[in-house]
Every structure is written in structure tokens, then in C-alpha cells.
Amino acid sequence: MTDVLSRYEAALTGLADKGLLRHLPHPNTAGLLDFSGNDYMGLAHRPELVDAAIKAGRKYGAGSTGSRLLSGNTPAHEAFETRIAADKGTETALVFSSGYQTNAACIAALLDKHTLGAEPLVFADKLNHASMHLGCTLAEAHQLRYRHLDLNHLEELLRKHAGEDRPRVILSESVFGMDGDRADVAALQDLAVRHGALLYVDEAHATGVFGPHGYGLCEAVELAPTTVAMGTMSKALGVSGGYVACSRIVRDYLINKSGGFIFSTAPSPLVVAAALRAWELLPGLDAERRGLLARAERLRAGLRDMGLNPGASTTHIVPVILGTPERAMAAKDALAARDILTSAVRPPTVPQGTSRLRLGLSAAHTDEDISRLLAALAGL
Ligand SMILES: Cc1ncc(COP(=O)(O)O)c(C=O)c1O
């Protein structure tokens, strides 16, 4: 027993030696200026969401009481799924308790080699989120990783394996959470269809911010039945949870074969009703989206003017790539000393040599907030 604990302790010491030890931050009870969150549309504190949760709680209870397949299916879950499918242009949708769970549970099931009759060829963007990797690991699927956003490289790999009689699956985020750059979803889907591949797109960071009505980069694309659009309720929707928008066959398959769906209690009706309310608000937030993206552009220009590197960001997520974990931590601490909260992101979350501050902008930030942030960054 002691030996096990000493090994954990040694692992922690090893992380600390490399500047990679993680700590929970202090709760932000002092109302500090916060660029460390993902509440991109500033909805987490909107009274409408809280009221929707209270109303649903009174009607359906605080908890769902079981798996959707047992006692956990409420009209709140079904209403939200109907709305997601309608707005994403898919036949159906299915909700989960977290985005991480959604990816792990869905990808594991979709890559199942017993169902597919052979080990699938999995083509994955190099910078996909950890939860997508977990889905692949659970399915024991080897990933053929293409250079970040490089669809020529993806096509090269698809062609290279064209002769193999194995099912094909492409995995990508649409807005990448650590870099704030975007995939061309229409081109990805085109490639997928031409090569007979299933396309799985994670819209965690695009939902709420992009798309004609704010429903993500997939919203502007007529989705093929072989495209699965995943998203989260935890970021711009301001609540928690995840979903997939997909064909009826995929939904029925997940309901029957995804362990993470079958063996987990359904999300609370409080959460689902609040997320649905946020979803309903999105089309009315065009002005907020424009303001958010304009402030992100101003921040990037300001960073470049002072010689700092915002990478390839074109969205509301703006990294400041600093290199070493020590530089990233020092920058975070210096900003914290000025009452500004940011995230320092280090390997293995991002590649070696690209440790960074990750600045998550929100529609609730003001021009003055950006000025304050830039002034603080200038002092680094
Ligand atoms: C791209 C991506 N997918 C999925 C997730 C997991 O979502 P959740 O936080 O809702 O579990 C995250 C979380 O940061 C993410 O960045």
C-alpha cells in the first residue's frame, strides 16, 4: 500500500521537477477579470437559464434518477434533442452528461471493430482533444494522425490506404480549443464522402459563436448522414454536458452499443432545461458574436504589436505562445498579480515547446477589459 502511494508521490515530484505540476486555482470569488473560462457568450449567469432550471426541477426533479434507458428519460431531454437536430440539420440528436463522456462514449462505440467487421482506419487531426483520443484508446484503434488542419496530408493518407478493405473514420475539432483556429468543415465532409469515411466533428468551441444562428461551423453545411456533429453544453451554452447530432441509425446504434450512454445516469433535467434555454437564446445574439470576434481581433493585433505570438487564432480563443512551461507559468502569475485570471497550458495538453497562456474571450468582456489585459501583457 505504502509502495503505491510512494509511486504516486514520485510521479508528482517528477512533474514538479519539469514545471508541469497542476494545482487547482482559488475560486474566483473576488470577481477578478477572468480570461480562463469558456463561457464564450456570457450565458452562465443569465437569469433565464437559472429560471429554466428551477422550472424543470420543480416538474421533473433535481436528478434524472437513472440511465435514459431506465428511469432517466424526461420530456426535457427529448425536447432538447429535437431542437438540436432541427438546428444542426440532422435527423436526431443524443445528449450526455459531459463533452468528455460524449467523445469517449461515442467514438469508442463508432470505432468498434466487432461491429465494423474489421479494425477501422482512423484519420485524426494531430491536435484533437484528449477525450477523442480516449475514445480511440477504448476501441483499441490505432490513429493515423494528419498534420494539424492539413487536408492535403489527410487526403494523402486516405489515398495511401485506399486499397484496404477497412471502414474509414475521420476525427476533427471544428474550432480547436487550444489554438483558436478553424477546420474547413465543408471540405472535410467532402473528403470524407469521397473516400467513404464517417466524419466525426467536435464543435465544443464553435457552438454558440459560429454559424448563421450560432449553432456551430457545421450549421452552414448540409450534413451528410455519415457526419456526426458533436458539441458541448459546457462552453458557450454556459451549463454542462455534451451531445451528438446525427442520423437515426447512428443514434439508435449509440443507444444500444455505447457503454458510456447505457451505463450512466442521464444528465439532470436542471442542466438540460438550462442548456435548452441557452440554445434558444443563441440566434438572438448576433451583435454579441460580432463584438466578441472584433475584440478578439483587437487583442491579436495588440499582441502582435508588442511582439507576442497569438499563433494561428482566428476566433475568440487567443493563445499567447511563450515556449517553456516556466515562461507560461510566470506570465500567468504576473497577470494574476494584476487581478487578471488566465490559463497557463503546458505539455502534454499542448505540444512541447508551445506552452502558452490561453485567453478565452467572452461576450461579457468589454473593450476596457481588453485594454486592461493588453496593458498587463505589455508589462510582462
Ligand atoms: C474539443 C473539446 N471536446 C470536448 C471537451 C470536453 O467537454 P466537457 O468539458 O463538456 O467535458 C473539451 C473540453 O475542454 C474540448 O475542448
Short mmCIF file of N, CA and C in Angstrom, two decimals, residues 29-166:
data_model
loop_
_atom_site.label_atom_id
_atom_site.label_comp_id
_atom_site.label_asym_id
_atom_site.label_seq_id
_atom_site.Cartn_x
_atom_site.Cartn_y
_atom_site.Cartn_z
N THR A 29 -13.87 34.22 -6.23
CA THR A 29 -14.98 34.83 -5.50
C THR A 29 -14.85 36.35 -5.45
N ALA A 30 -13.67 36.84 -5.85
CA ALA A 30 -13.44 38.30 -5.75
C ALA A 30 -13.84 39.01 -7.03
N GLY A 31 -14.42 38.28 -7.99
CA GLY A 31 -14.86 38.91 -9.24
C GLY A 31 -13.70 39.43 -10.07
N LEU A 32 -12.56 38.71 -10.08
CA LEU A 32 -11.40 39.16 -10.86
C LEU A 32 -11.71 39.06 -12.35
N LEU A 33 -11.00 39.84 -13.14
CA LEU A 33 -11.20 39.82 -14.60
C LEU A 33 -10.73 38.45 -15.12
N ASP A 34 -11.63 37.72 -15.75
CA ASP A 34 -11.39 36.29 -15.99
C ASP A 34 -11.30 35.98 -17.48
N PHE A 35 -10.12 35.55 -17.92
CA PHE A 35 -9.96 35.07 -19.30
C PHE A 35 -9.64 33.57 -19.29
N SER A 36 -9.94 32.89 -18.19
CA SER A 36 -9.57 31.48 -18.08
C SER A 36 -10.75 30.55 -18.36
N GLY A 37 -11.93 31.11 -18.64
CA GLY A 37 -13.12 30.26 -18.78
C GLY A 37 -13.55 30.07 -20.22
N ASN A 38 -14.64 29.33 -20.38
CA ASN A 38 -15.19 29.04 -21.70
C ASN A 38 -16.64 29.51 -21.84
N ASP A 39 -17.03 30.48 -21.00
CA ASP A 39 -18.41 30.98 -21.04
C ASP A 39 -18.49 32.03 -22.16
N TYR A 40 -18.26 31.55 -23.40
CA TYR A 40 -17.98 32.47 -24.51
C TYR A 40 -19.09 33.49 -24.77
N MET A 41 -20.34 33.12 -24.54
CA MET A 41 -21.42 34.07 -24.81
C MET A 41 -21.93 34.73 -23.53
N GLY A 42 -21.24 34.51 -22.42
CA GLY A 42 -21.62 35.15 -21.16
C GLY A 42 -22.99 34.70 -20.67
N LEU A 43 -23.34 33.44 -20.95
CA LEU A 43 -24.69 32.97 -20.60
C LEU A 43 -24.77 32.29 -19.23
N ALA A 44 -23.62 31.89 -18.66
CA ALA A 44 -23.67 31.05 -17.45
C ALA A 44 -24.47 31.70 -16.32
N HIS A 45 -24.44 33.04 -16.26
CA HIS A 45 -25.17 33.71 -15.17
C HIS A 45 -26.48 34.33 -15.60
N ARG A 46 -26.92 34.05 -16.80
CA ARG A 46 -28.17 34.68 -17.27
C ARG A 46 -29.36 34.13 -16.48
N PRO A 47 -30.20 35.00 -15.93
CA PRO A 47 -31.34 34.55 -15.11
C PRO A 47 -32.27 33.60 -15.87
N GLU A 48 -32.37 33.79 -17.20
CA GLU A 48 -33.27 32.90 -17.96
C GLU A 48 -32.88 31.43 -17.81
N LEU A 49 -31.55 31.18 -17.76
CA LEU A 49 -31.08 29.79 -17.66
C LEU A 49 -31.41 29.23 -16.28
N VAL A 50 -31.16 30.07 -15.26
CA VAL A 50 -31.43 29.63 -13.89
C VAL A 50 -32.93 29.37 -13.71
N ASP A 51 -33.75 30.29 -14.26
CA ASP A 51 -35.20 30.12 -14.15
C ASP A 51 -35.66 28.84 -14.84
N ALA A 52 -35.09 28.56 -16.03
CA ALA A 52 -35.47 27.34 -16.76
C ALA A 52 -35.11 26.10 -15.94
N ALA A 53 -33.94 26.15 -15.28
CA ALA A 53 -33.50 25.01 -14.47
C ALA A 53 -34.46 24.81 -13.29
N ILE A 54 -34.84 25.90 -12.64
CA ILE A 54 -35.74 25.81 -11.47
C ILE A 54 -37.09 25.23 -11.90
N LYS A 55 -37.59 25.72 -13.02
CA LYS A 55 -38.89 25.27 -13.51
C LYS A 55 -38.84 23.76 -13.82
N ALA A 56 -37.78 23.35 -14.49
CA ALA A 56 -37.65 21.92 -14.84
C ALA A 56 -37.47 21.08 -13.59
N GLY A 57 -36.72 21.62 -12.61
CA GLY A 57 -36.51 20.87 -11.37
C GLY A 57 -37.82 20.64 -10.64
N ARG A 58 -38.68 21.67 -10.62
CA ARG A 58 -39.97 21.54 -9.94
C ARG A 58 -40.81 20.46 -10.62
N LYS A 59 -40.68 20.39 -11.94
CA LYS A 59 -41.51 19.47 -12.72
C LYS A 59 -40.96 18.04 -12.72
N TYR A 60 -39.64 17.93 -12.95
CA TYR A 60 -39.06 16.59 -13.19
C TYR A 60 -38.11 16.13 -12.08
N GLY A 61 -37.80 17.03 -11.12
CA GLY A 61 -36.88 16.66 -10.05
C GLY A 61 -35.48 17.18 -10.31
N ALA A 62 -34.65 17.14 -9.25
CA ALA A 62 -33.29 17.67 -9.36
C ALA A 62 -32.39 16.74 -10.16
N GLY A 63 -32.68 15.45 -10.06
CA GLY A 63 -31.86 14.48 -10.77
C GLY A 63 -32.71 13.65 -11.70
N SER A 64 -32.06 12.99 -12.65
CA SER A 64 -32.83 12.23 -13.64
C SER A 64 -33.17 10.83 -13.13
N THR A 65 -32.53 10.40 -12.07
CA THR A 65 -32.80 9.15 -11.33
C THR A 65 -32.35 7.87 -12.02
N GLY A 66 -31.82 7.96 -13.22
CA GLY A 66 -31.34 6.71 -13.85
C GLY A 66 -30.86 6.95 -15.26
N SER A 67 -30.36 5.89 -15.86
CA SER A 67 -29.97 5.92 -17.26
C SER A 67 -31.19 6.28 -18.11
N ARG A 68 -30.96 6.88 -19.26
CA ARG A 68 -32.08 7.18 -20.17
C ARG A 68 -32.88 5.92 -20.48
N LEU A 69 -32.21 4.77 -20.51
CA LEU A 69 -32.88 3.52 -20.86
C LEU A 69 -33.72 2.97 -19.71
N LEU A 70 -33.52 3.53 -18.52
CA LEU A 70 -34.31 3.07 -17.36
C LEU A 70 -35.28 4.21 -17.00
N SER A 71 -35.01 4.90 -15.88
CA SER A 71 -35.98 5.91 -15.44
C SER A 71 -35.60 7.34 -15.83
N GLY A 72 -34.46 7.52 -16.55
CA GLY A 72 -33.91 8.87 -16.71
C GLY A 72 -34.38 9.66 -17.91
N ASN A 73 -35.31 9.13 -18.68
CA ASN A 73 -35.73 9.86 -19.88
C ASN A 73 -36.88 10.80 -19.55
N THR A 74 -36.64 12.13 -19.69
CA THR A 74 -37.72 13.08 -19.39
C THR A 74 -38.07 13.86 -20.66
N PRO A 75 -39.23 14.54 -20.66
CA PRO A 75 -39.56 15.39 -21.80
C PRO A 75 -38.51 16.47 -22.03
N ALA A 76 -37.81 16.89 -20.97
CA ALA A 76 -36.76 17.92 -21.14
C ALA A 76 -35.65 17.41 -22.04
N HIS A 77 -35.22 16.15 -21.83
CA HIS A 77 -34.17 15.57 -22.67
C HIS A 77 -34.63 15.48 -24.12
N GLU A 78 -35.86 15.01 -24.29
CA GLU A 78 -36.35 14.80 -25.66
C GLU A 78 -36.54 16.14 -26.38
N ALA A 79 -37.02 17.15 -25.65
CA ALA A 79 -37.23 18.46 -26.28
C ALA A 79 -35.90 19.05 -26.74
N PHE A 80 -34.88 18.91 -25.91
CA PHE A 80 -33.58 19.48 -26.28
C PHE A 80 -33.01 18.76 -27.50
N GLU A 81 -33.13 17.44 -27.51
CA GLU A 81 -32.58 16.68 -28.65
C GLU A 81 -33.30 17.03 -29.96
N THR A 82 -34.62 17.21 -29.86
CA THR A 82 -35.38 17.57 -31.07
C THR A 82 -34.89 18.91 -31.60
N ARG A 83 -34.66 19.84 -30.68
CA ARG A 83 -34.23 21.18 -31.09
C ARG A 83 -32.81 21.15 -31.67
N ILE A 84 -31.91 20.40 -31.05
CA ILE A 84 -30.53 20.32 -31.57
C ILE A 84 -30.55 19.77 -33.00
N ALA A 85 -31.30 18.69 -33.20
CA ALA A 85 -31.34 18.06 -34.53
C ALA A 85 -31.90 19.04 -35.56
N ALA A 86 -32.96 19.75 -35.20
CA ALA A 86 -33.57 20.69 -36.16
C ALA A 86 -32.56 21.77 -36.55
N ASP A 87 -31.81 22.29 -35.59
CA ASP A 87 -30.91 23.40 -35.88
C ASP A 87 -29.60 22.96 -36.53
N LYS A 88 -29.23 21.72 -36.31
CA LYS A 88 -28.00 21.22 -36.95
C LYS A 88 -28.31 20.59 -38.30
N GLY A 89 -29.60 20.38 -38.58
CA GLY A 89 -29.97 19.78 -39.86
C GLY A 89 -29.70 18.29 -39.91
N THR A 90 -29.83 17.61 -38.78
CA THR A 90 -29.66 16.15 -38.76
C THR A 90 -30.99 15.50 -38.39
N GLU A 91 -31.08 14.19 -38.54
CA GLU A 91 -32.33 13.51 -38.21
C GLU A 91 -32.60 13.52 -36.71
N THR A 92 -31.53 13.36 -35.95
CA THR A 92 -31.71 13.18 -34.50
C THR A 92 -30.53 13.78 -33.73
N ALA A 93 -30.64 13.70 -32.42
CA ALA A 93 -29.51 14.08 -31.55
C ALA A 93 -29.61 13.25 -30.27
N LEU A 94 -28.52 13.24 -29.51
CA LEU A 94 -28.49 12.48 -28.25
C LEU A 94 -27.62 13.25 -27.26
N VAL A 95 -28.12 13.44 -26.03
CA VAL A 95 -27.33 14.22 -25.05
C VAL A 95 -26.65 13.31 -24.03
N PHE A 96 -25.57 13.83 -23.48
CA PHE A 96 -24.73 13.12 -22.49
C PHE A 96 -24.41 14.08 -21.34
N SER A 97 -23.83 13.53 -20.27
CA SER A 97 -23.57 14.36 -19.08
C SER A 97 -22.36 15.27 -19.20
N SER A 98 -21.43 14.95 -20.07
CA SER A 98 -20.30 15.86 -20.30
C SER A 98 -19.80 15.69 -21.71
N GLY A 99 -19.06 16.68 -22.17
CA GLY A 99 -18.47 16.58 -23.51
C GLY A 99 -17.42 15.48 -23.55
N TYR A 100 -16.66 15.38 -22.49
CA TYR A 100 -15.61 14.36 -22.41
C TYR A 100 -16.25 12.97 -22.54
N GLN A 101 -17.33 12.79 -21.80
CA GLN A 101 -18.04 11.50 -21.85
C GLN A 101 -18.60 11.25 -23.25
N THR A 102 -19.13 12.32 -23.87
CA THR A 102 -19.71 12.17 -25.21
C THR A 102 -18.66 11.62 -26.17
N ASN A 103 -17.49 12.26 -26.19
CA ASN A 103 -16.45 11.79 -27.12
C ASN A 103 -15.98 10.39 -26.78
N ALA A 104 -15.69 10.16 -25.51
CA ALA A 104 -15.18 8.83 -25.13
C ALA A 104 -16.21 7.76 -25.49
N ALA A 105 -17.47 8.02 -25.14
CA ALA A 105 -18.51 7.00 -25.31
C ALA A 105 -18.87 6.80 -26.78
N CYS A 106 -19.02 7.88 -27.51
CA CYS A 106 -19.47 7.75 -28.91
C CYS A 106 -18.35 7.22 -29.80
N ILE A 107 -17.15 7.79 -29.65
CA ILE A 107 -16.06 7.36 -30.54
C ILE A 107 -15.73 5.90 -30.28
N ALA A 108 -15.70 5.52 -29.01
CA ALA A 108 -15.42 4.10 -28.69
C ALA A 108 -16.42 3.19 -29.39
N ALA A 109 -17.70 3.55 -29.35
CA ALA A 109 -18.72 2.70 -29.97
C ALA A 109 -18.64 2.74 -31.50
N LEU A 110 -18.41 3.94 -32.04
CA LEU A 110 -18.40 4.07 -33.51
C LEU A 110 -17.21 3.35 -34.13
N LEU A 111 -16.13 3.18 -33.36
CA LEU A 111 -14.93 2.52 -33.89
C LEU A 111 -14.89 1.03 -33.56
N ASP A 112 -15.95 0.51 -33.00
CA ASP A 112 -15.91 -0.88 -32.51
C ASP A 112 -15.64 -1.86 -33.67
N LYS A 113 -14.54 -2.56 -33.56
CA LYS A 113 -14.11 -3.42 -34.68
C LYS A 113 -15.02 -4.63 -34.87
N HIS A 114 -15.69 -5.05 -33.80
CA HIS A 114 -16.60 -6.21 -33.93
C HIS A 114 -17.81 -5.81 -34.77
N THR A 115 -18.35 -4.63 -34.47
CA THR A 115 -19.48 -4.14 -35.27
C THR A 115 -19.05 -3.90 -36.71
N LEU A 116 -17.89 -3.28 -36.88
CA LEU A 116 -17.45 -2.86 -38.22
C LEU A 116 -16.93 -4.03 -39.05
N GLY A 117 -16.63 -5.14 -38.40
CA GLY A 117 -16.15 -6.33 -39.11
C GLY A 117 -14.67 -6.27 -39.43
N ALA A 118 -14.01 -5.18 -39.07
CA ALA A 118 -12.56 -5.05 -39.27
C ALA A 118 -12.08 -3.86 -38.45
N GLU A 119 -10.77 -3.82 -38.20
CA GLU A 119 -10.23 -2.65 -37.50
C GLU A 119 -10.37 -1.43 -38.38
N PRO A 120 -11.01 -0.37 -37.90
CA PRO A 120 -11.20 0.80 -38.76
C PRO A 120 -9.89 1.56 -38.99
N LEU A 121 -9.82 2.25 -40.12
CA LEU A 121 -8.73 3.19 -40.36
C LEU A 121 -9.20 4.52 -39.79
N VAL A 122 -8.49 5.02 -38.79
CA VAL A 122 -8.92 6.25 -38.11
C VAL A 122 -7.95 7.38 -38.45
N PHE A 123 -8.45 8.39 -39.14
CA PHE A 123 -7.64 9.53 -39.55
C PHE A 123 -7.97 10.68 -38.59
N ALA A 124 -6.97 11.17 -37.88
CA ALA A 124 -7.26 12.14 -36.81
C ALA A 124 -6.31 13.34 -36.90
N ASP A 125 -6.88 14.54 -36.75
CA ASP A 125 -6.05 15.74 -36.67
C ASP A 125 -5.12 15.61 -35.47
N LYS A 126 -3.87 16.03 -35.67
CA LYS A 126 -2.85 15.88 -34.62
C LYS A 126 -3.20 16.58 -33.33
N LEU A 127 -4.02 17.64 -33.39
CA LEU A 127 -4.28 18.42 -32.18
C LEU A 127 -5.66 18.14 -31.58
N ASN A 128 -6.27 17.01 -31.94
CA ASN A 128 -7.59 16.69 -31.36
C ASN A 128 -7.53 16.59 -29.83
N HIS A 129 -8.68 16.84 -29.22
CA HIS A 129 -8.80 16.85 -27.76
C HIS A 129 -8.58 15.46 -27.14
N ALA A 130 -8.11 15.47 -25.89
CA ALA A 130 -7.81 14.23 -25.16
C ALA A 130 -9.01 13.27 -25.14
N SER A 131 -10.21 13.80 -25.06
CA SER A 131 -11.38 12.91 -24.97
C SER A 131 -11.61 12.14 -26.28
N MET A 132 -11.16 12.71 -27.40
CA MET A 132 -11.26 11.97 -28.67
C MET A 132 -10.22 10.85 -28.68
N HIS A 133 -9.05 11.13 -28.16
CA HIS A 133 -8.03 10.06 -28.06
C HIS A 133 -8.53 8.94 -27.17
N LEU A 134 -9.20 9.32 -26.08
CA LEU A 134 -9.70 8.28 -25.17
C LEU A 134 -10.67 7.35 -25.89
N GLY A 135 -11.56 7.92 -26.71
CA GLY A 135 -12.49 7.09 -27.48
C GLY A 135 -11.73 6.09 -28.34
N CYS A 136 -10.66 6.55 -28.98
CA CYS A 136 -9.86 5.66 -29.83
C CYS A 136 -9.18 4.58 -28.98
N THR A 137 -8.65 5.00 -27.84
CA THR A 137 -7.96 4.04 -26.96
C THR A 137 -8.94 2.96 -26.49
N LEU A 138 -10.14 3.38 -26.11
CA LEU A 138 -11.13 2.41 -25.62
C LEU A 138 -11.47 1.39 -26.72
N ALA A 139 -11.46 1.85 -27.97
CA ALA A 139 -11.78 0.95 -29.08
C ALA A 139 -10.53 0.19 -29.56
N GLU A 140 -9.40 0.45 -28.91
CA GLU A 140 -8.10 -0.14 -29.32
C GLU A 140 -7.82 0.18 -30.78
N ALA A 141 -8.17 1.40 -31.19
CA ALA A 141 -7.99 1.80 -32.59
C ALA A 141 -6.72 2.61 -32.74
N HIS A 142 -5.87 2.21 -33.68
CA HIS A 142 -4.66 2.96 -33.98
C HIS A 142 -5.06 4.20 -34.79
N GLN A 143 -4.49 5.36 -34.44
CA GLN A 143 -4.83 6.59 -35.18
C GLN A 143 -3.76 6.92 -36.20
N LEU A 144 -4.21 7.26 -37.42
CA LEU A 144 -3.31 7.80 -38.43
C LEU A 144 -3.46 9.31 -38.31
N ARG A 145 -2.45 9.96 -37.74
CA ARG A 145 -2.63 11.37 -37.39
C ARG A 145 -2.09 12.27 -38.49
N TYR A 146 -2.96 13.14 -39.00
CA TYR A 146 -2.52 14.05 -40.05
C TYR A 146 -2.13 15.38 -39.44
N ARG A 147 -1.24 16.11 -40.18
CA ARG A 147 -0.76 17.40 -39.68
C ARG A 147 -1.96 18.32 -39.44
N HIS A 148 -1.85 19.10 -38.38
CA HIS A 148 -2.97 19.94 -37.92
C HIS A 148 -3.57 20.75 -39.07
N LEU A 149 -4.86 20.53 -39.32
CA LEU A 149 -5.65 21.27 -40.33
C LEU A 149 -5.17 21.06 -41.77
N ASP A 150 -4.26 20.14 -41.99
CA ASP A 150 -3.67 19.97 -43.32
C ASP A 150 -4.48 18.91 -44.10
N LEU A 151 -5.46 19.40 -44.86
CA LEU A 151 -6.34 18.46 -45.56
C LEU A 151 -5.64 17.78 -46.73
N ASN A 152 -4.56 18.40 -47.23
CA ASN A 152 -3.75 17.71 -48.25
C ASN A 152 -3.11 16.47 -47.65
N HIS A 153 -2.60 16.63 -46.44
CA HIS A 153 -1.99 15.48 -45.77
C HIS A 153 -3.03 14.41 -45.48
N LEU A 154 -4.22 14.87 -45.06
CA LEU A 154 -5.30 13.90 -44.80
C LEU A 154 -5.62 13.14 -46.08
N GLU A 155 -5.74 13.86 -47.18
CA GLU A 155 -6.08 13.19 -48.44
C GLU A 155 -4.98 12.21 -48.86
N GLU A 156 -3.74 12.65 -48.65
CA GLU A 156 -2.60 11.76 -48.95
C GLU A 156 -2.74 10.45 -48.19
N LEU A 157 -3.05 10.55 -46.91
CA LEU A 157 -3.20 9.34 -46.09
C LEU A 157 -4.39 8.51 -46.55
N LEU A 158 -5.50 9.20 -46.88
CA LEU A 158 -6.69 8.46 -47.35
C LEU A 158 -6.34 7.69 -48.63
N ARG A 159 -5.61 8.34 -49.52
CA ARG A 159 -5.23 7.70 -50.80
C ARG A 159 -4.30 6.52 -50.55
N LYS A 160 -3.35 6.75 -49.63
CA LYS A 160 -2.35 5.71 -49.35
C LYS A 160 -3.03 4.40 -48.89
N HIS A 161 -4.14 4.57 -48.17
CA HIS A 161 -4.81 3.39 -47.62
C HIS A 161 -6.05 2.99 -48.44
N ALA A 162 -6.18 3.60 -49.63
CA ALA A 162 -7.41 3.40 -50.43
C ALA A 162 -7.65 1.93 -50.77
N GLY A 163 -6.58 1.17 -50.90
CA GLY A 163 -6.73 -0.23 -51.32
C GLY A 163 -7.19 -1.15 -50.20
N GLU A 164 -7.20 -0.66 -48.98
CA GLU A 164 -7.51 -1.55 -47.84
C GLU A 164 -9.02 -1.64 -47.61
N ASP A 165 -9.49 -2.84 -47.48
CA ASP A 165 -10.93 -3.05 -47.29
C ASP A 165 -11.28 -2.93 -45.80
N ARG A 166 -11.17 -1.70 -45.30
CA ARG A 166 -11.48 -1.43 -43.88
C ARG A 166 -12.32 -0.17 -43.80
#
